[in-house]
CSV table of C-alpha atoms in Angstrom, one decimal:
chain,number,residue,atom,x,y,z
A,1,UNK,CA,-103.0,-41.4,45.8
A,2,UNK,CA,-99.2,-42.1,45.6
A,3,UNK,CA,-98.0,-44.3,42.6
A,4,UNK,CA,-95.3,-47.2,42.9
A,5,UNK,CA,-93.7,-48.8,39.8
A,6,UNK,CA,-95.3,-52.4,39.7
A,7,UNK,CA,-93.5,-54.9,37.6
A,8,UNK,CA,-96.0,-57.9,37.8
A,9,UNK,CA,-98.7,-59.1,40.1
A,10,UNK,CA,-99.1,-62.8,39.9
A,11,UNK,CA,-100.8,-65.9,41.8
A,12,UNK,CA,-102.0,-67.2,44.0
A,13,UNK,CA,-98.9,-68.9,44.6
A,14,UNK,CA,-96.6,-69.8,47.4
A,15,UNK,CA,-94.0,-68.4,49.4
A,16,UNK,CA,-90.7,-70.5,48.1
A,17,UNK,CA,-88.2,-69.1,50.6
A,18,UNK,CA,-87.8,-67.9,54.0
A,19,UNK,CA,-89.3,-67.9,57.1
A,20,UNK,CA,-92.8,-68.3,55.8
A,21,UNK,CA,-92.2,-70.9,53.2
A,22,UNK,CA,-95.4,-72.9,52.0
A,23,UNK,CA,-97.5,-69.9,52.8
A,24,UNK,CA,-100.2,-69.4,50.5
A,25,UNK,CA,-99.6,-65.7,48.6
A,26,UNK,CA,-99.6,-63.8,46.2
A,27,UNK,CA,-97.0,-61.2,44.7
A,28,UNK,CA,-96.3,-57.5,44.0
A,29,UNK,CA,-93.0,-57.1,42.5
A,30,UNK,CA,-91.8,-53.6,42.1
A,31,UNK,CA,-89.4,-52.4,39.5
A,32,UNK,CA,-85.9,-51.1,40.7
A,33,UNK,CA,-82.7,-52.2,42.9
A,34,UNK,CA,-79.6,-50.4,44.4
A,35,UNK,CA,-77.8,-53.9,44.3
A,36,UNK,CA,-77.2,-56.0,41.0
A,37,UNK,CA,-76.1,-59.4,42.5
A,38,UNK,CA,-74.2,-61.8,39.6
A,39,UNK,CA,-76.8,-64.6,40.9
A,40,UNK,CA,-79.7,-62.4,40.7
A,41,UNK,CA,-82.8,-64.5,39.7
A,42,UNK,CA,-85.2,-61.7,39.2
A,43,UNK,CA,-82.3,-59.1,36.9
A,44,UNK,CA,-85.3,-58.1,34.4
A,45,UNK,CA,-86.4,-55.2,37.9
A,46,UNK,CA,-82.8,-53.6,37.3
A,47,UNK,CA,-81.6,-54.5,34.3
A,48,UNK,CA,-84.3,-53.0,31.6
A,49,UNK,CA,-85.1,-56.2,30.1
A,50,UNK,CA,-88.7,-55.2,30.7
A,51,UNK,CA,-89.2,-52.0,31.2
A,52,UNK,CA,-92.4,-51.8,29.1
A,53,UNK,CA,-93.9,-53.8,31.8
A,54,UNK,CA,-93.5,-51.6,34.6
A,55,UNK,CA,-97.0,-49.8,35.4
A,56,UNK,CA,-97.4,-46.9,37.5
A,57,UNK,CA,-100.0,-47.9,40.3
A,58,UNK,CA,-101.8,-46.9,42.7
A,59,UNK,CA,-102.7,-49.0,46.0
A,60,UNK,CA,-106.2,-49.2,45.0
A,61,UNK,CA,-104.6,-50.5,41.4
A,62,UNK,CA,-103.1,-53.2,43.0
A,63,UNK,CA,-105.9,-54.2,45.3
A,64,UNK,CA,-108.1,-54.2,41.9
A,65,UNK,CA,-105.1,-55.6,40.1
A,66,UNK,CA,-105.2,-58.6,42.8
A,67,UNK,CA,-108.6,-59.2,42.9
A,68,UNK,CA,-109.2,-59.5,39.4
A,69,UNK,CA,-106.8,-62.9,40.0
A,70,UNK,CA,-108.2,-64.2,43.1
A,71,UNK,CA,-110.8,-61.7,44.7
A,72,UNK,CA,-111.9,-64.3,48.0
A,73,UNK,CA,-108.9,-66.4,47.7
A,74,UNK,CA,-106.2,-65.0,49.2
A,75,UNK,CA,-105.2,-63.3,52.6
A,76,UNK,CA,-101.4,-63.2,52.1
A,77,UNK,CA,-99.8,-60.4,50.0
A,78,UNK,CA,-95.6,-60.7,49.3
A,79,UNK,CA,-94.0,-57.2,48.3
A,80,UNK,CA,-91.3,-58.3,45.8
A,81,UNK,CA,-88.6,-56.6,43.9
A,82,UNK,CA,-85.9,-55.8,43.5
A,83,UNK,CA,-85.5,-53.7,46.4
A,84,UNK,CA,-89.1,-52.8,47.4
A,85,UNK,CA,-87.6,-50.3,50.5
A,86,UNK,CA,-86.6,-47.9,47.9
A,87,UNK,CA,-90.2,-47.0,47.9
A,88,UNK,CA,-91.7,-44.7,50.5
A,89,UNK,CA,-94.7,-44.3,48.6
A,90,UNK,CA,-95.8,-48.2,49.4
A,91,UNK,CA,-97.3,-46.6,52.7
A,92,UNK,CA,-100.7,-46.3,51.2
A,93,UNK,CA,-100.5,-49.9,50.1
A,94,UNK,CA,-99.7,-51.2,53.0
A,95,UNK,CA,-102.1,-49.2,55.4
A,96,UNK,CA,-104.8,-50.3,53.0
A,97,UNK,CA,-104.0,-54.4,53.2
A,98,UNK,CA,-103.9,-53.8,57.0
A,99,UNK,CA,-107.6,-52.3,57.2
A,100,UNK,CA,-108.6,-54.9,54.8
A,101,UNK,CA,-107.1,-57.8,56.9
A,102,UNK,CA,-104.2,-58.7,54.7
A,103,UNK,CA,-101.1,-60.0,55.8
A,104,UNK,CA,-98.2,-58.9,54.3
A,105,UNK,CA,-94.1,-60.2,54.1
A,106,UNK,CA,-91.3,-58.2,52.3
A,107,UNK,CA,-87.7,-59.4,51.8
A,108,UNK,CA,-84.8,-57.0,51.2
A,109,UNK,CA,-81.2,-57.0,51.4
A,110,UNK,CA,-80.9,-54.6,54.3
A,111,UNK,CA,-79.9,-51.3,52.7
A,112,UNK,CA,-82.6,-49.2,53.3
A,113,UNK,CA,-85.5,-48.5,55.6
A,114,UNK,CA,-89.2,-46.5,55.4
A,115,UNK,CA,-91.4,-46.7,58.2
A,116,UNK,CA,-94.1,-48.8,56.5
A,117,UNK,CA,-91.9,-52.0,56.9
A,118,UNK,CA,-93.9,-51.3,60.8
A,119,UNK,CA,-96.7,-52.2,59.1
A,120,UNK,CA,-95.6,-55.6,57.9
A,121,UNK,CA,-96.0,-59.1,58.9
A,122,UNK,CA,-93.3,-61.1,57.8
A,123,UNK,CA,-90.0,-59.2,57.5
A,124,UNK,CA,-86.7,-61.0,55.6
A,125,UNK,CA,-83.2,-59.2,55.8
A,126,UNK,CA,-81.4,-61.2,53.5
A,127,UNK,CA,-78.0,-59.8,53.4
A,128,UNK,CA,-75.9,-60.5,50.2
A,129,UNK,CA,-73.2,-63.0,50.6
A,130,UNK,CA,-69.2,-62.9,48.9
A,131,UNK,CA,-70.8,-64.3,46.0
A,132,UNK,CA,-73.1,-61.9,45.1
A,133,UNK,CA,-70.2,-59.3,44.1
A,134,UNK,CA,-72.2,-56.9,46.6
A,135,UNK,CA,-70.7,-55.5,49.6
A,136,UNK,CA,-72.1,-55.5,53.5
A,137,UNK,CA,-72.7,-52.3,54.7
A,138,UNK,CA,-72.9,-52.8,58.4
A,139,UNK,CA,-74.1,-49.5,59.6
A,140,UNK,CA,-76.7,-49.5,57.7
A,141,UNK,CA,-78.4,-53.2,58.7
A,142,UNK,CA,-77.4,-51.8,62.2
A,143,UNK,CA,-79.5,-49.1,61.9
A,144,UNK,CA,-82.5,-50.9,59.6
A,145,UNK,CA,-82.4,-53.6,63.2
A,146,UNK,CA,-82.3,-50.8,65.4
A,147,UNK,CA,-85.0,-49.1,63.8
A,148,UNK,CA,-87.1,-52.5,63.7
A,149,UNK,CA,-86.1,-53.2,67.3
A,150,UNK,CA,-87.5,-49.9,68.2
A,151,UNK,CA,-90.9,-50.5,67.0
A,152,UNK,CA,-91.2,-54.0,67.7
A,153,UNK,CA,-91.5,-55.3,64.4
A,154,UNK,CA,-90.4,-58.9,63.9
A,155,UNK,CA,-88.0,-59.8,61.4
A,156,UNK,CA,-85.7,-62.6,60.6
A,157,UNK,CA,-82.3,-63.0,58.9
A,158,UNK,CA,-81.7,-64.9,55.4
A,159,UNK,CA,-78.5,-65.8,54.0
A,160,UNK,CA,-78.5,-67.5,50.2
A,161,UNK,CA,-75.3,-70.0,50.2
A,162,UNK,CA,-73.7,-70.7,47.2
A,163,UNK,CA,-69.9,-71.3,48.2
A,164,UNK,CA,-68.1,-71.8,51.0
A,165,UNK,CA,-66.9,-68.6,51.6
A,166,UNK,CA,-70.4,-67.6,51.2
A,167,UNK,CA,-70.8,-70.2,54.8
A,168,UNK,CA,-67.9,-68.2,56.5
A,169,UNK,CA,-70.5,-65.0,55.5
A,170,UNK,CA,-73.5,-66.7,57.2
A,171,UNK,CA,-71.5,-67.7,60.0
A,172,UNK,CA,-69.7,-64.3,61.0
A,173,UNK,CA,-73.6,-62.6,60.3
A,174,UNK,CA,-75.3,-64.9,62.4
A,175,UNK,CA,-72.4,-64.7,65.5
A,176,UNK,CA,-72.9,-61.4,65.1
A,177,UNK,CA,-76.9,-61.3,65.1
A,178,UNK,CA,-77.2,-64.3,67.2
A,179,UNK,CA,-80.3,-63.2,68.9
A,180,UNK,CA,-82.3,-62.7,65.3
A,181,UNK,CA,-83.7,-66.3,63.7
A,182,UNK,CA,-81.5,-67.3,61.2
A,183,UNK,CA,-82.2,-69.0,57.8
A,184,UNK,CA,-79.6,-70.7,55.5
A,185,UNK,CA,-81.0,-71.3,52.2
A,186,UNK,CA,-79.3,-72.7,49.1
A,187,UNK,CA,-78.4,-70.8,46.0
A,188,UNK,CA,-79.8,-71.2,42.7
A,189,UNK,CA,-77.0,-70.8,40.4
A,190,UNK,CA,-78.6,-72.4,37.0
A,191,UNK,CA,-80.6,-69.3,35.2
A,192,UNK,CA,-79.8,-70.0,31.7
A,193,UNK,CA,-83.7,-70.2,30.9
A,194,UNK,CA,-87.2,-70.4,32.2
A,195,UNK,CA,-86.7,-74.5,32.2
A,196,UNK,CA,-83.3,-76.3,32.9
A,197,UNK,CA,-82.8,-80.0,32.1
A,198,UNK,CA,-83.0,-82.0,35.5
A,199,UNK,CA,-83.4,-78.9,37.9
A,200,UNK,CA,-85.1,-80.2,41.1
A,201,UNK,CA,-82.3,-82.9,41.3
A,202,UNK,CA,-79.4,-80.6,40.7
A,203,UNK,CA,-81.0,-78.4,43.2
A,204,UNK,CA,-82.0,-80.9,46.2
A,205,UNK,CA,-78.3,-82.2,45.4
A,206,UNK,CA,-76.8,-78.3,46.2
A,207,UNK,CA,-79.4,-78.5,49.2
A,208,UNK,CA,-78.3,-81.8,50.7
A,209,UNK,CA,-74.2,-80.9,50.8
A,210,UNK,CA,-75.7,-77.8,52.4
A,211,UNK,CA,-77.3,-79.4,55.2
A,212,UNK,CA,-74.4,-82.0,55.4
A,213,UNK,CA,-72.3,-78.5,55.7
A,214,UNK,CA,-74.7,-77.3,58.8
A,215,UNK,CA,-75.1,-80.4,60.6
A,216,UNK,CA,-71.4,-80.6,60.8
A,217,UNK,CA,-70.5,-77.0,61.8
A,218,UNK,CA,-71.2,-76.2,65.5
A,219,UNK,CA,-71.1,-72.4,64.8
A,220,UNK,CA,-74.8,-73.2,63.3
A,221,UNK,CA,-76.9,-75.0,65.8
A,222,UNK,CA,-79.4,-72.6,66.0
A,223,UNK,CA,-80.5,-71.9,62.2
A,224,UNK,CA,-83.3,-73.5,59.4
A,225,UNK,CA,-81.4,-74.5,56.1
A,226,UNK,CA,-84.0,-74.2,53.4
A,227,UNK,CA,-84.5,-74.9,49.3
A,228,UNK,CA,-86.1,-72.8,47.0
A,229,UNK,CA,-89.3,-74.8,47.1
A,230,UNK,CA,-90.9,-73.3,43.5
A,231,UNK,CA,-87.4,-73.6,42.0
A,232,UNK,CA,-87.7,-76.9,42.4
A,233,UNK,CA,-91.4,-77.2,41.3
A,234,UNK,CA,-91.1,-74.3,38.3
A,235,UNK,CA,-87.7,-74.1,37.7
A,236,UNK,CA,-86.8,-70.0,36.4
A,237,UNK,CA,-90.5,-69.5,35.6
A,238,UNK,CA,-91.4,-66.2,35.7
A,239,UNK,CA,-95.1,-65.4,37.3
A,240,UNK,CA,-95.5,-68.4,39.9
């Protein structure tokens, strides 16, 4: 069987962000981006921080991997990174949660596509605002939501907001996508450490002006503005 460079497996947990926040889940996050955002909240995929971490796996390595946490209690798998779509050799990971019944969601930036994303239940495109430092490549989310489109895979769109021109982002993507659901969700810009002093209320503070922001902007009446739920119960921890 194909290996894939696995990070950390870890939970059960929940799903903190997008459109299936609160879900029950647990995590494989692979090692390795093509973007490195100045927000980033996971750097230690890209940056080498923990490169004596990554473990070469197979998918029957991670199903034994997962089962060794919570064999009988869990249905729900999230495929983290990074940027998981540079894998192609996830196929065999995914074709085996689908025979055993396991759901799966992904979230990516929208740079790259493999054919096993067909094979997935929840799928986030979560373009990288102004903020970020990254840049938009257009063509190639056209061609990632033509290719979805094509094999009737649903997917949503997820913006992180951190700014205001990071809003004038979200607005121009979701004009311009008007027919995908749309999720606003507020940035996280306080990383210095696993625990920050008074998180959750600097965070539900970011959270509220955002929604303030929304319910004031008619460009936005059809979106979901979101927090980072475990942010605001874990802070930075790493593993939950």
């Amino acid at each position: 069987m194909m290996k894939v460079p696995v990070l950390e497996i870890f939970g059960p947990t929940f799903q903190g962000e997008g459109a299936v926040i609160g879900q029950k889940t647990m995590f494989v996050r692979t090692a390795g981006c093509d973007y490195q955002c100045s927000w980033c909240d996971s750097k230690f995929t890209w940056d080498g921080s923990q490169q004596e971490n990554i473990r070469m796996m197979t998918a029957d390595d991670i199903f034994a991997s997962l089962d060794a946490l919570a064999e009988g209690n869990y249905n729900h798998v999230t495929i983290s990174g990074g940027n998981p779509l540079l894998l192609k050799n996830l196929r065999e990971f995914v074709e085996s949660a689908k025979a055993k019944g396991v759901k799966l969601a992904v979230e990516t930036q929208g740079t790259m596509y493999q054919d096993w994303l067909q094979g997935i239940d929840d799928v986030t495109i979560s373009p990288k605002p102004p903020s970020s430092g990254m840049v938009t490549d257009y063509g190639k989310l056209d061609y990632i939501f033509t290719k979805l489109d094509e094999s009737g895979t649903a997917y949503n769109l997820k913006v992180v907001i951190f700014d205001e021109e990071d809003f004038e982002y979200a607005v121009h993507m979701h004009q311009k996508y008007a027919k995908v659901d749309f999720y606003l969700q507020v940035g996280n810009p306080y990383l210095d450490g696993e625990d920050i002093e008074n998180h959750t209320e600097k965070l539900l503070n970011r959270y509220e002006n955002l929604v303030d922001r929304t319910m004031r902007d008619s460009r936005v009446n059809d979106v979901r503005v979101l927090p980072q739920l475990h942010t605001l119960l874990w802070s930075n921890k790493q593993g939950v």
